[in-house]
mmCIF file of C-alpha atoms and ligand atoms in Angstrom:
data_model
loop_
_atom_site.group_PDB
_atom_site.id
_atom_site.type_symbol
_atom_site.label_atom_id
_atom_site.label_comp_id
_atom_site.label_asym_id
_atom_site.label_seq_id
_atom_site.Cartn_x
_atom_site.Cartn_y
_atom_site.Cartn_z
ATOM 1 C CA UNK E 190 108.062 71.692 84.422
ATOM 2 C CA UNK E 191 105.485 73.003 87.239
ATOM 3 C CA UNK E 192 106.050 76.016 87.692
ATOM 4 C CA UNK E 193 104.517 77.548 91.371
ATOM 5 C CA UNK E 194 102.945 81.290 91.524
ATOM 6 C CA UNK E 195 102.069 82.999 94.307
ATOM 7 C CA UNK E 196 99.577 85.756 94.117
ATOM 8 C CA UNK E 197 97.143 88.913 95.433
ATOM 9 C CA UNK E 198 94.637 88.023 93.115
ATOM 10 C CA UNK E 199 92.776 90.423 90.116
ATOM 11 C CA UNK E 200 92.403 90.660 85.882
ATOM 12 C CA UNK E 201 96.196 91.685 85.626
ATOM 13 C CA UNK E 202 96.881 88.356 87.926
ATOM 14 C CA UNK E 203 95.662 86.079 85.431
ATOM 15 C CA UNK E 204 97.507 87.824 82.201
ATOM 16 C CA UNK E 205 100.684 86.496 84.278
ATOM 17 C CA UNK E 206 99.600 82.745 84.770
ATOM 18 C CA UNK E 207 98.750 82.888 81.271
ATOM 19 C CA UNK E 208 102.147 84.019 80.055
ATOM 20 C CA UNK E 209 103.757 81.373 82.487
ATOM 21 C CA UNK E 210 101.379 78.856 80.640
ATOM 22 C CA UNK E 211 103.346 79.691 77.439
ATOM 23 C CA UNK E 212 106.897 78.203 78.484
ATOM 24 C CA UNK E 213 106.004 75.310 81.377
ATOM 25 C CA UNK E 214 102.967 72.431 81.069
ATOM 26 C CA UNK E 215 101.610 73.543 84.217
ATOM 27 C CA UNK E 216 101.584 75.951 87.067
ATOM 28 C CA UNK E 217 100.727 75.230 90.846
ATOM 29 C CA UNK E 218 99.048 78.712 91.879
ATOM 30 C CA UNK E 219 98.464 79.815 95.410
ATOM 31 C CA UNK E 220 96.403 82.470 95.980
ATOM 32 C CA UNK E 221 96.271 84.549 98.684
ATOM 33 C CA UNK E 222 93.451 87.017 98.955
ATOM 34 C CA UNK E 223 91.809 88.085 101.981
ATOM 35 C CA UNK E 224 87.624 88.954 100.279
ATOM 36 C CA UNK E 225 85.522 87.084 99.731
ATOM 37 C CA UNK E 226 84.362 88.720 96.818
ATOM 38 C CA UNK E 227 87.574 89.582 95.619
ATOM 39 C CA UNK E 228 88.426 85.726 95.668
ATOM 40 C CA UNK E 229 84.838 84.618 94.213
ATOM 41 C CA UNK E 230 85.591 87.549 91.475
ATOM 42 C CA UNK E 231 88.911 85.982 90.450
ATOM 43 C CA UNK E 232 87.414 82.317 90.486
ATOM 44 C CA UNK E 233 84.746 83.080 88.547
ATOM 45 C CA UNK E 234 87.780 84.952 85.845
ATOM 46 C CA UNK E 235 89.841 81.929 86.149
ATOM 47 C CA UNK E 236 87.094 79.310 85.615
ATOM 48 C CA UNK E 237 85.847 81.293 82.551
ATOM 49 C CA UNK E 238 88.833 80.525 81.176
ATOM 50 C CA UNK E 239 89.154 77.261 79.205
ATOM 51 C CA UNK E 240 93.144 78.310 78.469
ATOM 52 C CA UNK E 241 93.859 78.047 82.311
ATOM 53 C CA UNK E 242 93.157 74.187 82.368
ATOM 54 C CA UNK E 243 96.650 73.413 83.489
ATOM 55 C CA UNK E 244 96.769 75.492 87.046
ATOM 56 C CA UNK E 245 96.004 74.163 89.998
ATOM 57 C CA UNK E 246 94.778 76.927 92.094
ATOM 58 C CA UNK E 247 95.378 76.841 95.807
ATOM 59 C CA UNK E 248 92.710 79.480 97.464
ATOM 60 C CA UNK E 249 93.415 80.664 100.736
ATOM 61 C CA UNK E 250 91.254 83.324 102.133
ATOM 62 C CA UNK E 251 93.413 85.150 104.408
ATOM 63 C CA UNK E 252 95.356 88.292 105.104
ATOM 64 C CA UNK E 253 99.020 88.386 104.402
ATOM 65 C CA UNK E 254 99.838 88.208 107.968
ATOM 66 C CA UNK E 255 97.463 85.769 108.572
ATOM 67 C CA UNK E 256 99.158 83.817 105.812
ATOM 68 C CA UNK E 257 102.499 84.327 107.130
ATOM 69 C CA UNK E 258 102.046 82.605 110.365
ATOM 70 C CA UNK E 259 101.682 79.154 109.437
ATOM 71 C CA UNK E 260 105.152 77.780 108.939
ATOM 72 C CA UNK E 261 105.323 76.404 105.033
ATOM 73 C CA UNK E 262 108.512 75.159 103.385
ATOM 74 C CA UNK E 263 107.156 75.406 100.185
ATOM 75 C CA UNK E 264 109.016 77.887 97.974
ATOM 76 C CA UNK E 265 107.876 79.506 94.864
ATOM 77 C CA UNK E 266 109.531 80.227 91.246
ATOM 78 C CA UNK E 267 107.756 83.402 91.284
ATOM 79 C CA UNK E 268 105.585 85.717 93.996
ATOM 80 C CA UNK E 269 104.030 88.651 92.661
ATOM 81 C CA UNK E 270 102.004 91.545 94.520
ATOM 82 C CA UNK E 271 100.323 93.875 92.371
ATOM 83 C CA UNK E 272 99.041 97.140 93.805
ATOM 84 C CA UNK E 273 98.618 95.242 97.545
ATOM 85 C CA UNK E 274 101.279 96.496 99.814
ATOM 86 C CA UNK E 275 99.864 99.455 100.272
ATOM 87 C CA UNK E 276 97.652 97.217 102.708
ATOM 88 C CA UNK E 277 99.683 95.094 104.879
ATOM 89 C CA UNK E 278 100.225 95.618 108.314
ATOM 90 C CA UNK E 279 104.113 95.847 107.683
ATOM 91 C CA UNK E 280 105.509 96.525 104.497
ATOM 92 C CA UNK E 281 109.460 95.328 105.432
ATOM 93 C CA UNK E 282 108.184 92.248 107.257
ATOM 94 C CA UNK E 283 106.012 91.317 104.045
ATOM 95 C CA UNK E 284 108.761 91.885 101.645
ATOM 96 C CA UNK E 285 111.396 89.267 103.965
ATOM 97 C CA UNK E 286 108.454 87.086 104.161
ATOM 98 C CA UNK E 287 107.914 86.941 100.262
ATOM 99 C CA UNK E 288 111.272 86.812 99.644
ATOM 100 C CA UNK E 289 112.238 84.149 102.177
ATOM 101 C CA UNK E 290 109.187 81.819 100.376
ATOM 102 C CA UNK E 291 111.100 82.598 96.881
ATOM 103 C CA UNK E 292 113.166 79.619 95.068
ATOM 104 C CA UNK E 293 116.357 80.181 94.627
ATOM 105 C CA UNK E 294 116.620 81.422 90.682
ATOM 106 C CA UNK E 295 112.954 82.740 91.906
ATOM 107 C CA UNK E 296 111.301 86.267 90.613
ATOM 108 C CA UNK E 297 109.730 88.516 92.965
ATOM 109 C CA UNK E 298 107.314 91.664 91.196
ATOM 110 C CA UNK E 299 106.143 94.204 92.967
ATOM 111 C CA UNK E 300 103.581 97.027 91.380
ATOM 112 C CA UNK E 301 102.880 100.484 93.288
ATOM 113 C CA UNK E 302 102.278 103.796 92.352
ATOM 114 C CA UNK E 303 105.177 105.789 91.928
ATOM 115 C CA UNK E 304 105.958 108.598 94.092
ATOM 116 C CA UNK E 305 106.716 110.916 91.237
ATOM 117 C CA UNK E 306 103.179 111.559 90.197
ATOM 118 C CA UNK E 307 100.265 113.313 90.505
ATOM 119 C CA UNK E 308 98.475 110.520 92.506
ATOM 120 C CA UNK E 309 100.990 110.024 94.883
ATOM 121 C CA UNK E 310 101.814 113.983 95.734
ATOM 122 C CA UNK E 311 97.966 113.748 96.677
ATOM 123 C CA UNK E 312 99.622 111.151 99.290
ATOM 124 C CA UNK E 313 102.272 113.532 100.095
ATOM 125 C CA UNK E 314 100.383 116.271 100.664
ATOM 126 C CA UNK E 315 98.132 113.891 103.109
ATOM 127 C CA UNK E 316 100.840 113.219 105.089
ATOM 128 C CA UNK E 317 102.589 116.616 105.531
ATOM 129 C CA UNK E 318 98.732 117.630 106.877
ATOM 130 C CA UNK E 319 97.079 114.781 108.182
ATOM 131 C CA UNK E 320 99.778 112.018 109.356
ATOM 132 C CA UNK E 321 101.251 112.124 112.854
ATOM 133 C CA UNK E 322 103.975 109.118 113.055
ATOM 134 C CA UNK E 323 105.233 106.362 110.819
ATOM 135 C CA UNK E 324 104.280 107.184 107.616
ATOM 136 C CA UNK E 325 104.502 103.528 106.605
ATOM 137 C CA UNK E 326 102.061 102.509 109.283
ATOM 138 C CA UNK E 327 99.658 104.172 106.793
ATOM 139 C CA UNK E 328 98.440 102.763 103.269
ATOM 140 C CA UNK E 329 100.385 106.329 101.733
ATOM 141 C CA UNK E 330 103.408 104.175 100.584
ATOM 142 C CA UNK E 331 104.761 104.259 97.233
ATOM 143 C CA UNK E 332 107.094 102.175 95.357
ATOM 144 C CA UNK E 333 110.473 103.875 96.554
ATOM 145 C CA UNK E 334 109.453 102.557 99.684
ATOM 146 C CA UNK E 335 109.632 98.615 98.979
ATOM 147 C CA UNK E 336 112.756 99.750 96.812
ATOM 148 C CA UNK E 337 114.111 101.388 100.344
ATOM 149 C CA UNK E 338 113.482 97.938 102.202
ATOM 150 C CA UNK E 339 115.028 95.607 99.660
ATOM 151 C CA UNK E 340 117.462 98.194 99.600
ATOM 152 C CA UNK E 341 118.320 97.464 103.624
ATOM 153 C CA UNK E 342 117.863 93.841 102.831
ATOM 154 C CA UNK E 343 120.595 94.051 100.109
ATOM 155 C CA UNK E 344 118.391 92.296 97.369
ATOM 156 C CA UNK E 345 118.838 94.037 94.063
ATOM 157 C CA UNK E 346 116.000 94.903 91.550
ATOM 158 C CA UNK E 347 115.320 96.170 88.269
ATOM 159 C CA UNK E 348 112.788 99.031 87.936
ATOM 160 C CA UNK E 349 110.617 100.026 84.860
ATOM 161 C CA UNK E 350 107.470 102.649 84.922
ATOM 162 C CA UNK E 351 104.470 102.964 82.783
ATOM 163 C CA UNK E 352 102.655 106.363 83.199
ATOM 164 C CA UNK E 353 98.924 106.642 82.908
ATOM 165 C CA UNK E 354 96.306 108.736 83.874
ATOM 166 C CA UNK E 355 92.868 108.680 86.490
ATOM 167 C CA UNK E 356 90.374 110.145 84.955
ATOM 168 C CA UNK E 357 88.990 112.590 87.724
ATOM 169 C CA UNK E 358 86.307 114.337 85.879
ATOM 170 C CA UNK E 359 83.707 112.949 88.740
ATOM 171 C CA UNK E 360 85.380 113.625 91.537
ATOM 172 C CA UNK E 361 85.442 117.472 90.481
ATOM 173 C CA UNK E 362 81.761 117.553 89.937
ATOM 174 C CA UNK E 363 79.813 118.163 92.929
ATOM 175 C CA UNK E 364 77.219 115.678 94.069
ATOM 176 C CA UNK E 365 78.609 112.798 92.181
ATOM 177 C CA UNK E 366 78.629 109.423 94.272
ATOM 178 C CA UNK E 367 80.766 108.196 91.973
ATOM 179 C CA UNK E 368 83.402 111.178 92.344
ATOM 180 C CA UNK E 369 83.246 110.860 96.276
ATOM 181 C CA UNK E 370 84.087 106.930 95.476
ATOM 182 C CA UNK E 371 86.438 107.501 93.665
ATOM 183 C CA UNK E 372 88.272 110.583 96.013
ATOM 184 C CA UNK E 373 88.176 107.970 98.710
ATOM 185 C CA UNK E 374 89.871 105.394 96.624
ATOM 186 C CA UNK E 375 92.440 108.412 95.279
ATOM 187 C CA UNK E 376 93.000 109.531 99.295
ATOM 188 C CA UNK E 377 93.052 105.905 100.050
ATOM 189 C CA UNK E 378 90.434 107.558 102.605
ATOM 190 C CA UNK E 379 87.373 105.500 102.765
ATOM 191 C CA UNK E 380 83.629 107.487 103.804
ATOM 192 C CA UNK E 381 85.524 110.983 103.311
ATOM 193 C CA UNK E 382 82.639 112.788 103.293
ATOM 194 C CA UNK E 383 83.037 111.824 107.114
ATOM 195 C CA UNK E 384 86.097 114.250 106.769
ATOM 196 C CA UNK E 385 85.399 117.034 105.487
ATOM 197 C CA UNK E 386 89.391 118.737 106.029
ATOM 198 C CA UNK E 387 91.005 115.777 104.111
ATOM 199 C CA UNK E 388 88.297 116.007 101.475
ATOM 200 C CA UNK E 389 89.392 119.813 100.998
ATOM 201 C CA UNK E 390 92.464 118.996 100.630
ATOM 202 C CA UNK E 391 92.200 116.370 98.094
ATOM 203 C CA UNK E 392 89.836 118.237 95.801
ATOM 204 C CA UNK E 393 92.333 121.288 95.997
ATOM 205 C CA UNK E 394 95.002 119.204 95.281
ATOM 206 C CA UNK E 395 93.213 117.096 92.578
ATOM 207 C CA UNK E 396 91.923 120.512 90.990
ATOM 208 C CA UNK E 397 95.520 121.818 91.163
ATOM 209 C CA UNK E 398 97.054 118.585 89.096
ATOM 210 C CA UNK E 399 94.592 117.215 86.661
ATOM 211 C CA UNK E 400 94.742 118.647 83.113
ATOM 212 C CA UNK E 401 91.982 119.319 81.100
ATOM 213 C CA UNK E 402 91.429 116.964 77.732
ATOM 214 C CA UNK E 403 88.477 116.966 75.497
ATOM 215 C CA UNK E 404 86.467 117.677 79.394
ATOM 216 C CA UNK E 405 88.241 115.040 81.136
ATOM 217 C CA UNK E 406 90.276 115.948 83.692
ATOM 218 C CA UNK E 407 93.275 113.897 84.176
ATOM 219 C CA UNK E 408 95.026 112.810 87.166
ATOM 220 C CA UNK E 409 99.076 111.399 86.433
ATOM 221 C CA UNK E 410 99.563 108.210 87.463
ATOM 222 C CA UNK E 411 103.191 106.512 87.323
ATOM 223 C CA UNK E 412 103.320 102.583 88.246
ATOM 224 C CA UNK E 413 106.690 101.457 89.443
ATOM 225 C CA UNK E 414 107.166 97.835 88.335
ATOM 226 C CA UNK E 415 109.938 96.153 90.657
ATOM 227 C CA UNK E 416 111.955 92.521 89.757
ATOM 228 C CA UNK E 417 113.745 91.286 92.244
ATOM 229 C CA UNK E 418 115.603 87.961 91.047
ATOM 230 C CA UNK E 419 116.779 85.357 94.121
ATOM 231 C CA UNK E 420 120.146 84.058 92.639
ATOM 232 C CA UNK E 421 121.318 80.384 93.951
HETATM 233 C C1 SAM N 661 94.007 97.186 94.646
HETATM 234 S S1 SAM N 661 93.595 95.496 94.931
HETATM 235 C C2 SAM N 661 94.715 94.717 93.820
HETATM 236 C C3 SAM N 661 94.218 93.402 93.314
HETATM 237 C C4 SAM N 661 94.985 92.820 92.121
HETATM 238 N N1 SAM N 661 96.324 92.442 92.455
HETATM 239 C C5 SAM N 661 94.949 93.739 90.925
HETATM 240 O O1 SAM N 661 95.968 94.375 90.612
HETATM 241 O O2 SAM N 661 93.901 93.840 90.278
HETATM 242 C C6 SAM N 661 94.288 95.244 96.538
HETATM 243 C C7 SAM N 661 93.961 93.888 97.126
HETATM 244 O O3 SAM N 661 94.682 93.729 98.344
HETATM 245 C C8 SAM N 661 93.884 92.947 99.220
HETATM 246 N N2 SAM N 661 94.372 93.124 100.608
HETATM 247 C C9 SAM N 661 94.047 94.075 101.488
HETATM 248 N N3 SAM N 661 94.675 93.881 102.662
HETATM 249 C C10 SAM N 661 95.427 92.757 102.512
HETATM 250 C C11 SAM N 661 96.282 92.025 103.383
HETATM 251 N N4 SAM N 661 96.507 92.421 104.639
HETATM 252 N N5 SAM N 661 96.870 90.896 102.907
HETATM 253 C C12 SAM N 661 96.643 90.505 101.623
HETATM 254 N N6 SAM N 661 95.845 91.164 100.749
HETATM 255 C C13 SAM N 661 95.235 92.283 101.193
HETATM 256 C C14 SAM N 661 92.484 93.516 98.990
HETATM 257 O O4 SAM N 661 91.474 92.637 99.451
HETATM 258 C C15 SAM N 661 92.488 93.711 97.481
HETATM 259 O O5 SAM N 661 91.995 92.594 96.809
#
């Protein structure tokens, strides 16, 4: 059976081609991946890989929207977005779009942070301060927002969550250019030292929530993992 994937492209991204490789002969893989060096990093992963022989990869450097406007008929036994919508221009018009390309008997998997953790209370607390408007319009979204569209688009899920943790030690540490990297990626603010109220903020907050282990401090994470199955 060919089986056909459809992907935002990284490490985790090719643990699920693999498992697919373990009940069909082949898989037809598009991949859909806006940088350049984010593509060129995943080719280089996949072509490493003697035990992904049997995909055909289908690159196509674009955005998601970008994507979207070319008409294509072809549908998909599984799309997966892992830790991307946080980027798209519209979150509900992604989520029809995926699910309209979806097989019927076809998987959809969504991964986001959670928005009942550490991380993502940063987010809230950037929004109550910082965010005038549409929320969503922002990257601050969380997994009980796709849940809330597929909710309005009557497409049931199943939900699981795997808790981790950021380790924050160098974002507490003045001076660190790694620790301002990383606050930017945490804030989902990039160049913060450009804004010196949200970087307040964030350190507060990060100082507030982390706990303290063997001199790491420790940021919660939560990942929401969402299936969405397209019955016939
Ligand atoms: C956090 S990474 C996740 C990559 C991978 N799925 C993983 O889990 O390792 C987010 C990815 O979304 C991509 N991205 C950003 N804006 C996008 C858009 N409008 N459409 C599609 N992908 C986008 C970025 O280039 C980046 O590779």
């Amino acid at each position: 059976m060919h089986t056909k994937i459809y992907v935002f492209p990284g490490e985790i991204d090719s643990v699920i081609v693999k498992k697919l490789l373990q009940r069909h002969n082949s898989v037809y893989n598009r991949v859909v991946e806006p940088s350049g060096e984010m593509i060129e990093r995943y080719k280089s992963l996949v072509r490493e890989d003697t035990s992904l022989g049997a995909v055909k990869f289908d690159w196509r450097q674009q955005t998601v929207e970008e994507y979207f406007m070319t008409k294509d008929d072809t549908k998909f036994h599984l799309i997966h977005a892992i830790h991307v919508l946080y980027h798209v221009e519209d979150l509900h018009a992604t989520l029809r779009n995926m699910w309209e390309q979806l097989a019927d008997g076809g998987y959809m998997f969504v991964a986001m942070e959670s928005e009942e953790n550490g991380w993502a209370k940063l987010w809230h607390k950037l929004t109550e301060t910082f965010v005038q408007g549409d929320r969503l319009k922002t990257s601050l979204r969380h997994s009980g927002d796709v849940k809330q569209c597929l909710d309005a688009m009557d497409i049931s899920y199943v939900t699981s969550e795997y808790e981790t943790s950021v380790n924050v030690t160098e974002c507490v540490k003045e001076d660190s250019e790694t620790g301002s990297l990383l606050l930017d990626f945490l804030a989902q603010t990039p160049d913060m030292y450009n804004e010196p109220e949200i970087k307040s903020l964030a350190l507060e907050h990060i100082r507030g929530n982390c706990s303290v282990i063997d001199d790491k401090s420790l940021l919660q994470s939560i990942e929401e993992i969402i299936v969405a199955f397209k019955r016939g």
